[in-house]
PDB file of C-alpha atoms and ligand atoms in Angstrom:
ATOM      1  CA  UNK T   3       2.092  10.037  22.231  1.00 79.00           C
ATOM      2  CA  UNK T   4       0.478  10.893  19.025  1.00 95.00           C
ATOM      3  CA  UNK T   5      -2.115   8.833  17.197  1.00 98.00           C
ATOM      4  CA  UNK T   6       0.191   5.875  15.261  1.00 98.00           C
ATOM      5  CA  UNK T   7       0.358   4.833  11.693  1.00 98.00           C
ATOM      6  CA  UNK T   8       1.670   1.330  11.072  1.00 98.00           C
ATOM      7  CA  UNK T   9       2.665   1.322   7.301  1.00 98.00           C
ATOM      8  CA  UNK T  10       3.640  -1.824   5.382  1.00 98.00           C
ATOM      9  CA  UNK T  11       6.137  -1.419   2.575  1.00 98.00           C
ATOM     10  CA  UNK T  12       7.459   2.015   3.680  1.00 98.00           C
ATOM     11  CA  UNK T  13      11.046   1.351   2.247  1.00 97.00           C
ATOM     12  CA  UNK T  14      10.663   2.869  -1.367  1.00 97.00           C
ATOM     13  CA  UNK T  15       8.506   4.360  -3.462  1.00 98.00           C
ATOM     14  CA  UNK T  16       4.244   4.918  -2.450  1.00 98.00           C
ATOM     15  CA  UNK T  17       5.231   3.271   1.334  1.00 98.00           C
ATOM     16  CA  UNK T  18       8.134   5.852   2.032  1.00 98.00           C
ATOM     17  CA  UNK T  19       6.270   8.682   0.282  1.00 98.00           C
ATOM     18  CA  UNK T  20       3.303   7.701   2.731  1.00 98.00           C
ATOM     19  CA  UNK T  21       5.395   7.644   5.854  1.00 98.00           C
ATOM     20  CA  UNK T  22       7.136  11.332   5.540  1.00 98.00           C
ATOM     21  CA  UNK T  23       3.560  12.661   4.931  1.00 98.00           C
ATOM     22  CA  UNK T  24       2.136  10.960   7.750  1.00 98.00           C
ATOM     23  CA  UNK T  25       5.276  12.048   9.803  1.00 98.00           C
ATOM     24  CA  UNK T  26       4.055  15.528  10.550  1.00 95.00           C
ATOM     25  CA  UNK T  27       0.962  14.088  12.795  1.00 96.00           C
ATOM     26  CA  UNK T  28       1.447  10.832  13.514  1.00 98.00           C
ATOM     27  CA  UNK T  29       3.832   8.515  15.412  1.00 98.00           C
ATOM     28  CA  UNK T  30       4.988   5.742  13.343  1.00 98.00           C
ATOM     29  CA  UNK T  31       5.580   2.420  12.652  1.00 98.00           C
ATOM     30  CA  UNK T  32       7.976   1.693   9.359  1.00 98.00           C
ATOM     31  CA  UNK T  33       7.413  -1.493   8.201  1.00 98.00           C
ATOM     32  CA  UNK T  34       9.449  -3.391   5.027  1.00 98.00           C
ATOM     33  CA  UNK T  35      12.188  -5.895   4.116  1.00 97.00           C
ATOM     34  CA  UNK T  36      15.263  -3.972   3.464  1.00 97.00           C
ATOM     35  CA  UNK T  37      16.795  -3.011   7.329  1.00 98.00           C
ATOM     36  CA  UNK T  38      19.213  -0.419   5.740  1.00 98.00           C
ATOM     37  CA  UNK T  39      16.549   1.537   3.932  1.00 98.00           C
ATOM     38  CA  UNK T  40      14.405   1.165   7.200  1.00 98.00           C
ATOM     39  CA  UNK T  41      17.209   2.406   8.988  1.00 98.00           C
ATOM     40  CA  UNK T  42      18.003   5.631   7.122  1.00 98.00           C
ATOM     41  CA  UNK T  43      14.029   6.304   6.773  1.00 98.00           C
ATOM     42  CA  UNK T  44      13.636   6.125  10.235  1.00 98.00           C
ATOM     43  CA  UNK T  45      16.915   8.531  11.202  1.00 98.00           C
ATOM     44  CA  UNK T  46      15.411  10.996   8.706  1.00 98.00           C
ATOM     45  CA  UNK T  47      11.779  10.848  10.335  1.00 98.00           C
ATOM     46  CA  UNK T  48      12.951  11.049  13.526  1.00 98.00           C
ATOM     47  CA  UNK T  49      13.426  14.861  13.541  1.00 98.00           C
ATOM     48  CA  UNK T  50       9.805  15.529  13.301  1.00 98.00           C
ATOM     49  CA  UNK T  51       8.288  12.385  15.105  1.00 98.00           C
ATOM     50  CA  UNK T  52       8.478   9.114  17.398  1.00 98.00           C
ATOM     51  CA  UNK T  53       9.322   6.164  14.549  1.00 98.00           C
ATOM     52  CA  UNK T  54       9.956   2.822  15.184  1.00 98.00           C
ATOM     53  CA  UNK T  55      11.197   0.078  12.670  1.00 98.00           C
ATOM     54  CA  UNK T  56       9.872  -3.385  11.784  1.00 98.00           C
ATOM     55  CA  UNK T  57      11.737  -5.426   9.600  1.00 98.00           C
ATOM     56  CA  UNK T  58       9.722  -8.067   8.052  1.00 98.00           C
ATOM     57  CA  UNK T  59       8.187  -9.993   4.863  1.00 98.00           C
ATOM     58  CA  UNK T  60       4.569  -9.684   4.323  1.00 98.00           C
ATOM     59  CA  UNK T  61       4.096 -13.045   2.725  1.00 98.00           C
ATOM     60  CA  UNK T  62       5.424 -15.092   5.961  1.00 98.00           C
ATOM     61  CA  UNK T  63       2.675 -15.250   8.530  1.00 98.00           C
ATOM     62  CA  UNK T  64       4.564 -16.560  11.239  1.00 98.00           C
ATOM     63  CA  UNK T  65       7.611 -13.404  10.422  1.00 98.00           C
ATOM     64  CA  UNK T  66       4.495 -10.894  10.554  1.00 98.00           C
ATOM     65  CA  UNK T  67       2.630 -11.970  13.718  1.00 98.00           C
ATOM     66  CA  UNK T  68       6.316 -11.998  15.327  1.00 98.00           C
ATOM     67  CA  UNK T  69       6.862  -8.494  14.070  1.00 98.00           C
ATOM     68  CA  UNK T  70       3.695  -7.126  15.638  1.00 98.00           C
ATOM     69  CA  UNK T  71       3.875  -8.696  18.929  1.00 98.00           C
ATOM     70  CA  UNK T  72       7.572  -7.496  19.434  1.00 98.00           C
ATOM     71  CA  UNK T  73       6.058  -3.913  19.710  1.00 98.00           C
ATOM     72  CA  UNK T  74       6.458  -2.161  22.791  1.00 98.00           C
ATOM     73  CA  UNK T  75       3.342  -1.469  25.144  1.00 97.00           C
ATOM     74  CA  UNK T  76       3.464   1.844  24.347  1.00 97.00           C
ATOM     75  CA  UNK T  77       3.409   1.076  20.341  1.00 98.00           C
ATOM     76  CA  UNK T  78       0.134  -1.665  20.513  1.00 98.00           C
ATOM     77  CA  UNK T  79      -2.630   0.778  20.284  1.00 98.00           C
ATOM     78  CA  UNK T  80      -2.514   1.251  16.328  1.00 98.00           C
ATOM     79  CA  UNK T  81      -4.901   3.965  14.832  1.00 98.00           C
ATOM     80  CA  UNK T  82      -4.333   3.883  11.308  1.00 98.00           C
ATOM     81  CA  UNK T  83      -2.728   0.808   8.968  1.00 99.00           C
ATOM     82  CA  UNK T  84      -1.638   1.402   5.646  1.00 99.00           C
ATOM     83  CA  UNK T  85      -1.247  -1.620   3.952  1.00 98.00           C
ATOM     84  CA  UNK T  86       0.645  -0.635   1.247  1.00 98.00           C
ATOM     85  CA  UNK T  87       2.945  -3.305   0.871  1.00 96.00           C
ATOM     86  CA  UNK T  88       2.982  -5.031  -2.744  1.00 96.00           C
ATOM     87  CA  UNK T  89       4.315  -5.025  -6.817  1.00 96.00           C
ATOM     88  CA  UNK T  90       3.499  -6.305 -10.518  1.00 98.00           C
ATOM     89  CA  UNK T  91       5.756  -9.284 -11.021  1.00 98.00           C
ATOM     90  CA  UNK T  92       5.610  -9.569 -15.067  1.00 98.00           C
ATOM     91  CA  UNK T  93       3.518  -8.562 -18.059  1.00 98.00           C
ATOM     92  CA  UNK T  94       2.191 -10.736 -20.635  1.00 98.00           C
ATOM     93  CA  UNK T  95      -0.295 -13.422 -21.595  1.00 98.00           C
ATOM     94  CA  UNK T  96      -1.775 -16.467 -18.879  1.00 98.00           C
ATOM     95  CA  UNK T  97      -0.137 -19.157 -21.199  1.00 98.00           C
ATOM     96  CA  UNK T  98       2.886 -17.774 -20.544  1.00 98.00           C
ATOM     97  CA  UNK T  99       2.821 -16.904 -17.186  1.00 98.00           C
ATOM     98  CA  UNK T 100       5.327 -17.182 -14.480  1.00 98.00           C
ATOM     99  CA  UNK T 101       4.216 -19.004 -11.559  1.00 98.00           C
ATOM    100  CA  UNK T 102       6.693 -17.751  -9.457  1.00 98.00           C
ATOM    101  CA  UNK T 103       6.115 -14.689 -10.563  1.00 98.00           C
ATOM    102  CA  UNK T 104       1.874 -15.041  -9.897  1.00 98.00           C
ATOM    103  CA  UNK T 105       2.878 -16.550  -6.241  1.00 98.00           C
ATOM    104  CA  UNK T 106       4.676 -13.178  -5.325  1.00 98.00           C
ATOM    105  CA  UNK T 107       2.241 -11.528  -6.512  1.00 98.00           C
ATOM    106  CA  UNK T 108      -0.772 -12.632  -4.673  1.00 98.00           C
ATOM    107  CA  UNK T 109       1.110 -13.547  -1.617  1.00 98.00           C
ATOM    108  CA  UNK T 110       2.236 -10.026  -1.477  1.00 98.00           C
ATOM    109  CA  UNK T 111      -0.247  -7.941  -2.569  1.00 98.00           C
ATOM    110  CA  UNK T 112      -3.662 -10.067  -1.160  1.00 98.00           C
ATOM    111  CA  UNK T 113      -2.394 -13.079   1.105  1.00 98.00           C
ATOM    112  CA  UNK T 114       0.539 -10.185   3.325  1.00 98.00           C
ATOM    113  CA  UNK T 115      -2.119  -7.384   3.540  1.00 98.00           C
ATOM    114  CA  UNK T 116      -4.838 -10.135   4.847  1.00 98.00           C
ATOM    115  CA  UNK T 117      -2.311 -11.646   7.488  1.00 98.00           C
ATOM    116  CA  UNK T 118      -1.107  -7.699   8.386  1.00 98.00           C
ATOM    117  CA  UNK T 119      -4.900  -7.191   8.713  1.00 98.00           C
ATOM    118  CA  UNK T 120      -5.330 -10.306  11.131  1.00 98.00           C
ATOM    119  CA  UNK T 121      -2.374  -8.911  13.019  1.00 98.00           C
ATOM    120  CA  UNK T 122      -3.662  -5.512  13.989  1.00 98.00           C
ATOM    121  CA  UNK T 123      -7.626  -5.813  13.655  1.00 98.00           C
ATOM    122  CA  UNK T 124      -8.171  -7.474  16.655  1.00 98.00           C
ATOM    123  CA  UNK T 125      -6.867  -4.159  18.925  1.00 98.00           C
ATOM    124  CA  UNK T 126      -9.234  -2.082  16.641  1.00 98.00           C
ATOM    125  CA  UNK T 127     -12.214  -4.303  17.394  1.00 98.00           C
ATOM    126  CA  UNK T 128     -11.133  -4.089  21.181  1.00 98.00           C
ATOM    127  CA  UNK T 129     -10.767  -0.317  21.202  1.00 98.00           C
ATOM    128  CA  UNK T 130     -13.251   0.529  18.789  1.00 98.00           C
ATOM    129  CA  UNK T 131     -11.645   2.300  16.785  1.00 98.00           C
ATOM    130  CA  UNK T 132      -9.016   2.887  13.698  1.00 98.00           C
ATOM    131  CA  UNK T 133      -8.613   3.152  10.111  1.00 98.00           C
ATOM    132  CA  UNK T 134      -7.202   0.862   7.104  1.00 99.00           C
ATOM    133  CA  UNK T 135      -6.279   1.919   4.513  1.00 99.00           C
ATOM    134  CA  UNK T 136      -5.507  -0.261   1.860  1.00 98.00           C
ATOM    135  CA  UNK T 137      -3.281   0.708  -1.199  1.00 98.00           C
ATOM    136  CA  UNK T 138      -5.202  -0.704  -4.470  1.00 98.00           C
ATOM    137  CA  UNK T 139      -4.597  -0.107  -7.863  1.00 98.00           C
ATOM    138  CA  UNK T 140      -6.890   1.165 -10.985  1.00 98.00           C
ATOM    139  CA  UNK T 141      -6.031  -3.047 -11.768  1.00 98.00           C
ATOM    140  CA  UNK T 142      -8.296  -3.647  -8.745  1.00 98.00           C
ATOM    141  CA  UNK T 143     -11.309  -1.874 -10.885  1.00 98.00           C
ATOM    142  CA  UNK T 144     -10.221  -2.799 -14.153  1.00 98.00           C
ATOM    143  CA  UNK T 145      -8.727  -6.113 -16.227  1.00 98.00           C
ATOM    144  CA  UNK T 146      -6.845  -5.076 -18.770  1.00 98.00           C
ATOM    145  CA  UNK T 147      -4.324  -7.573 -21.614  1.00 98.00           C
ATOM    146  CA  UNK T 148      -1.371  -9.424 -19.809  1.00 98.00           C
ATOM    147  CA  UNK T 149      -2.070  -7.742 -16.187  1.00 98.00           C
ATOM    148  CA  UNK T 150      -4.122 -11.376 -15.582  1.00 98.00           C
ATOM    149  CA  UNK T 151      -3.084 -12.675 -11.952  1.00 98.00           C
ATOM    150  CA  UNK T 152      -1.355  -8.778 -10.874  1.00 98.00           C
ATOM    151  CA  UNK T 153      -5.314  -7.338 -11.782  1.00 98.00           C
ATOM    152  CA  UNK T 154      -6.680 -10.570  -9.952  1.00 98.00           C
ATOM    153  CA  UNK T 155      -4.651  -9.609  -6.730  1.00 98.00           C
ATOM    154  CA  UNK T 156      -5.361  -6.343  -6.748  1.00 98.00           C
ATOM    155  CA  UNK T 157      -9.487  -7.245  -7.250  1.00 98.00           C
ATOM    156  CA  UNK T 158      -8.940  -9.557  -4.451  1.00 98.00           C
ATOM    157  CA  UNK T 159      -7.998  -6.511  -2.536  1.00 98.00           C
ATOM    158  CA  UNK T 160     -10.986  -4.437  -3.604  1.00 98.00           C
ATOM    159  CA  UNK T 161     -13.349  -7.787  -2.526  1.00 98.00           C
ATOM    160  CA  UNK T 162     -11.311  -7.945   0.260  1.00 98.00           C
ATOM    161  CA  UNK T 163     -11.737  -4.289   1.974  1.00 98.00           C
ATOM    162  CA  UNK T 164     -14.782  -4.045   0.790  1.00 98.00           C
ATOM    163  CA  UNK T 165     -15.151  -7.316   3.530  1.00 98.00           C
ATOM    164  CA  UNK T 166     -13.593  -5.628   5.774  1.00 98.00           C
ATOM    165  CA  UNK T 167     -15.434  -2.745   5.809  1.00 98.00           C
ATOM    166  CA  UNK T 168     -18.944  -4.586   6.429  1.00 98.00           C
ATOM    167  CA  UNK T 169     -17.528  -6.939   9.109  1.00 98.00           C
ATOM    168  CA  UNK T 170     -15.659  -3.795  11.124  1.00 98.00           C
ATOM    169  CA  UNK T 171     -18.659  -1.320  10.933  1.00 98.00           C
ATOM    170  CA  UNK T 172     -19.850  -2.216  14.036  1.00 98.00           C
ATOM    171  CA  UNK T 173     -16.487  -1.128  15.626  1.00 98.00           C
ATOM    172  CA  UNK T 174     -16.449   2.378  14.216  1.00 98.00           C
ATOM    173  CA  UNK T 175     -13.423   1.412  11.958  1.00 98.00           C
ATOM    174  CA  UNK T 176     -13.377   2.859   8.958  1.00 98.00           C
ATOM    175  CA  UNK T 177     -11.601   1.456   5.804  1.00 99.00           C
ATOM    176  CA  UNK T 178     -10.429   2.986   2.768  1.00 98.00           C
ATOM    177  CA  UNK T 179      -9.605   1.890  -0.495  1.00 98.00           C
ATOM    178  CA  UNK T 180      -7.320   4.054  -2.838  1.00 98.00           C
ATOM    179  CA  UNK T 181      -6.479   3.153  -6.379  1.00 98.00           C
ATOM    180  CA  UNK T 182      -3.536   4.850  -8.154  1.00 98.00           C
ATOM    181  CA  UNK T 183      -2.693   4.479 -11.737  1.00 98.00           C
ATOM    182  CA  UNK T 184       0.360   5.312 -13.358  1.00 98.00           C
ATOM    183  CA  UNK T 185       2.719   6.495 -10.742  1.00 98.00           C
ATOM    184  CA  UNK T 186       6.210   6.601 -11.478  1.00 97.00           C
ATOM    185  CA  UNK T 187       8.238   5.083  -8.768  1.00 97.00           C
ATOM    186  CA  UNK T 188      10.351   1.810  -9.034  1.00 96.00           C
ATOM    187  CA  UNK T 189       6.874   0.088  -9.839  1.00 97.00           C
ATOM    188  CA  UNK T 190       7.940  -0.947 -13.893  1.00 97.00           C
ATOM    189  CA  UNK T 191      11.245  -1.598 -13.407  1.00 97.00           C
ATOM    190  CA  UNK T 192      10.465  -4.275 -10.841  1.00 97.00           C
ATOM    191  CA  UNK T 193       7.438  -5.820 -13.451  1.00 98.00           C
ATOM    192  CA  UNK T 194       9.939  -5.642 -16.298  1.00 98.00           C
ATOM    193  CA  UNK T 195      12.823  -7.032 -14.043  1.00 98.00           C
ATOM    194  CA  UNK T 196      14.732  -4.536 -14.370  1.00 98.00           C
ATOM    195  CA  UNK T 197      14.585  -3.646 -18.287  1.00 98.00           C
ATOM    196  CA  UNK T 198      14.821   0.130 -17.871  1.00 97.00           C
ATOM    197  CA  UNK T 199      13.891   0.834 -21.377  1.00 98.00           C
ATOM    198  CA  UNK T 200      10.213  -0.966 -21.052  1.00 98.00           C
ATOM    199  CA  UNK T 201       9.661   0.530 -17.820  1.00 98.00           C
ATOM    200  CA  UNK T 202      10.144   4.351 -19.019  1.00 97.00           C
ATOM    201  CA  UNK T 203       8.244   3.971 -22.069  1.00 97.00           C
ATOM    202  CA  UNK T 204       5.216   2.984 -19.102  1.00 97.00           C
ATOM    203  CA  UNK T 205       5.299   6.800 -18.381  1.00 97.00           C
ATOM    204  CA  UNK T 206       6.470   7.996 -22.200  1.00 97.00           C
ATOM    205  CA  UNK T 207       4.309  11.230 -23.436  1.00 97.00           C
ATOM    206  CA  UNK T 208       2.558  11.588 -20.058  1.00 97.00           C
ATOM    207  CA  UNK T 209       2.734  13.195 -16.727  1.00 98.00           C
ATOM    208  CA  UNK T 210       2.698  10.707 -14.541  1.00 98.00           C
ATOM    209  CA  UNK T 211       1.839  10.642 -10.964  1.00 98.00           C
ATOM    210  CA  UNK T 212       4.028  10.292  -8.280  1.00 98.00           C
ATOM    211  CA  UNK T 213       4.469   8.857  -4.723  1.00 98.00           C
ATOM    212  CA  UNK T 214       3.551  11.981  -2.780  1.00 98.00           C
ATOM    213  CA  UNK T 215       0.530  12.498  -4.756  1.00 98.00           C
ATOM    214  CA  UNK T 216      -0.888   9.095  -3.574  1.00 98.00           C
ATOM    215  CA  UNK T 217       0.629   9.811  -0.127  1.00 98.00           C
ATOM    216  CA  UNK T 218      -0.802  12.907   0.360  1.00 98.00           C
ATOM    217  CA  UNK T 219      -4.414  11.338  -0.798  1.00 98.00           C
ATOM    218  CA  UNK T 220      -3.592   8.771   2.222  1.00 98.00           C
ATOM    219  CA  UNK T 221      -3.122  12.009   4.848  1.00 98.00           C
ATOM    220  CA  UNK T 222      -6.636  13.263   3.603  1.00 98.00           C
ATOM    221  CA  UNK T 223      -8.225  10.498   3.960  1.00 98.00           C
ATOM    222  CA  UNK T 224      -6.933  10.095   7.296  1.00 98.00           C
ATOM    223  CA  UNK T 225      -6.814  12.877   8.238  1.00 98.00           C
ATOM    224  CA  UNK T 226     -11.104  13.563   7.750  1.00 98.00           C
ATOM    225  CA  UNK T 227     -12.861  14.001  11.080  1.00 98.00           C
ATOM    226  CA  UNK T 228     -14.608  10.846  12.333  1.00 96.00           C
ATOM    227  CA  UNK T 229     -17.836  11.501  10.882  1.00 98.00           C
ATOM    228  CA  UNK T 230     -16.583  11.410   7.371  1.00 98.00           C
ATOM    229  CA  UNK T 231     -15.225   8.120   5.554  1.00 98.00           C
ATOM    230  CA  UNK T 232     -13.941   8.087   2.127  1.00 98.00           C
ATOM    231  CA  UNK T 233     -14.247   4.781   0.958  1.00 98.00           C
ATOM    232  CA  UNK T 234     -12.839   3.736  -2.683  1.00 98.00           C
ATOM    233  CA  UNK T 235     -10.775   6.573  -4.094  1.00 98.00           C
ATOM    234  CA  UNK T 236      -9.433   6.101  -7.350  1.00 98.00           C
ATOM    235  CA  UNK T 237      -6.516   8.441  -8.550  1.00 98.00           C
ATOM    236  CA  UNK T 238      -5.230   8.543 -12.041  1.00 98.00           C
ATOM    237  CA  UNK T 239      -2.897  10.558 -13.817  1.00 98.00           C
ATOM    238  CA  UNK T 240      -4.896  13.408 -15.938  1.00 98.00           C
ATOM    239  CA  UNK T 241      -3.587  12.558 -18.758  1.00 98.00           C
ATOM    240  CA  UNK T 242      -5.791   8.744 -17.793  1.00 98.00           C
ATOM    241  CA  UNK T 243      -9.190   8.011 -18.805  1.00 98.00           C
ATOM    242  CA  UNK T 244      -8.959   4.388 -17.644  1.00 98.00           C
ATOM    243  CA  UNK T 245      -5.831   1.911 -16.898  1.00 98.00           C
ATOM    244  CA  UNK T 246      -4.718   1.668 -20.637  1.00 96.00           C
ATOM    245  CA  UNK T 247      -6.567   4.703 -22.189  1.00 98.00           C
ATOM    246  CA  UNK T 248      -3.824   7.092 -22.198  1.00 98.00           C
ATOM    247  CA  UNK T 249      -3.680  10.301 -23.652  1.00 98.00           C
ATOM    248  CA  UNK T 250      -0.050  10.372 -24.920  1.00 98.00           C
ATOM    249  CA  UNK T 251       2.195  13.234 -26.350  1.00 94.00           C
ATOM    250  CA  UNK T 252       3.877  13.270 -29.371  1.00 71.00           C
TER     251      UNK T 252
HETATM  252  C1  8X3 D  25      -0.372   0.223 -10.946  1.00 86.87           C
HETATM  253  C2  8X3 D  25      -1.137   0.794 -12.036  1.00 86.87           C
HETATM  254  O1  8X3 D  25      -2.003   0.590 -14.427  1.00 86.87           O
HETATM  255  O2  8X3 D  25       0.179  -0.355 -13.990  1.00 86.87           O
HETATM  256  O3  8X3 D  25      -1.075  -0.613 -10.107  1.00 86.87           O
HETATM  257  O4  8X3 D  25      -1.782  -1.449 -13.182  1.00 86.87           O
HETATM  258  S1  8X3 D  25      -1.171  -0.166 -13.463  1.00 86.87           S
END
């Protein structure tokens, strides 16, 4: 079999993008929630690889390990994780927050990348060998007005494979951090719950990024021989000089 990608959140936007890039050399694993999007991903991927589907929610430990030890023999010896897997929940001031909307997002996009991590590490660390990659955000780098608890999350993530990366170098495992900014996928409309109007005006007067330009960042990265690791990559839009610096038109 080829080398295998295991990557979390592959049922829309970044995640799917991710998987049909990584389809053309790698075996994978398709990991998300939704069992019908899984489904038609993985019948569509299947004409140019081996795929396998794991339906399961990042923020339950106990659904995760389950998920991971259900994997075939053949399936166990993971080379690359993408933990991708994670959204904005809300957009305004800390006084006003949402707490249910602050516990989705750190149990999704810190505490469901961590227990993925614990999952699959331990294999790396036996074989010596593999690559995470973990999907950031510019929010990881940069704070900026009513992004509060999403930017914490996502800094937790930077802290967090930057930990990873000092306590796996002596397994030859190399971890990558890449930071998108504006990319327009179904990101804004799931912050703004669904107010369509807020989320395009996110991506008004600009050309904004899109899945397959992140995706096809993860493939290089992945993709470098084993001598090279790119570490922190962050990708903005061109039209971006920071996360709210924004060169608009008209
Ligand atoms: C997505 C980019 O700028 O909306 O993580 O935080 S931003």
């Amino acid at each position: 079999m080829k080398k295998i990608a295991l990557v979390t959140g592959a049922t829309s936007g970044i995640g799917e993008a991710i998987a049909r890039e990584l389809a053309d050399n790698y075996a994978l694993i398709i990991c998300g929630r939704k069992q019908e999007k899984l489904d038609g991903l993985k019948s569509e991927l299947e004409k140019k690889t081996e795929v396998i589907s794991l339906q399961f929610d990042v923020r339950n430990n106990a659904e995760v390990n389950a998920a991971i030890s259900s994997l075939p023999k053949e399936w166990t010896e993971i080379d690359i994780l993408v933990n991708n897997a994670g959204n904005a929940h809300g957009l305004g001031p800390i006084h006003e927050g949402n707490v249910e909307d602050w516990d989705a997002m750190i149990d999704s996009n810190l505490k469901g990348l961590l227990y993925v991590s614990r999952a699959i590490t331990p294999g790396m660390v036996e074989r010596k060998s593999g690559h995470i990659v973990n999907i950031s955000s510019i929010a990881g780098k940069e704070v900026y007005e009513n992004g509060n608890v999403y930017c914490a999350s996502k800094f937790g993530v930077d802290a967090a494979t930057q930990g990873m990366r000092l306590d796996l170098n002596p397994y030859n495992i190399k971890v990558t951090s890449v930071n998108p900014g504006l990319v327009k996928t179904e990101f804004s409309n799931v912050r703004f719950k669904g107010d369509t109007e807020k989320a395009e005006n996110v991506y008004k007067g600009l050309d904004p990024l899109t899945a397959k330009d992140i995706a096809e960042v993860v493939k290089f990265a992945v993709d470098r021989p084993v001598n090279v690791a790119l570490t922190d990559i962050t990708v903005l839009a061109s039209a971006q000089a920071s996360a709210k610096l924004v060169n608009r038109k008209g």
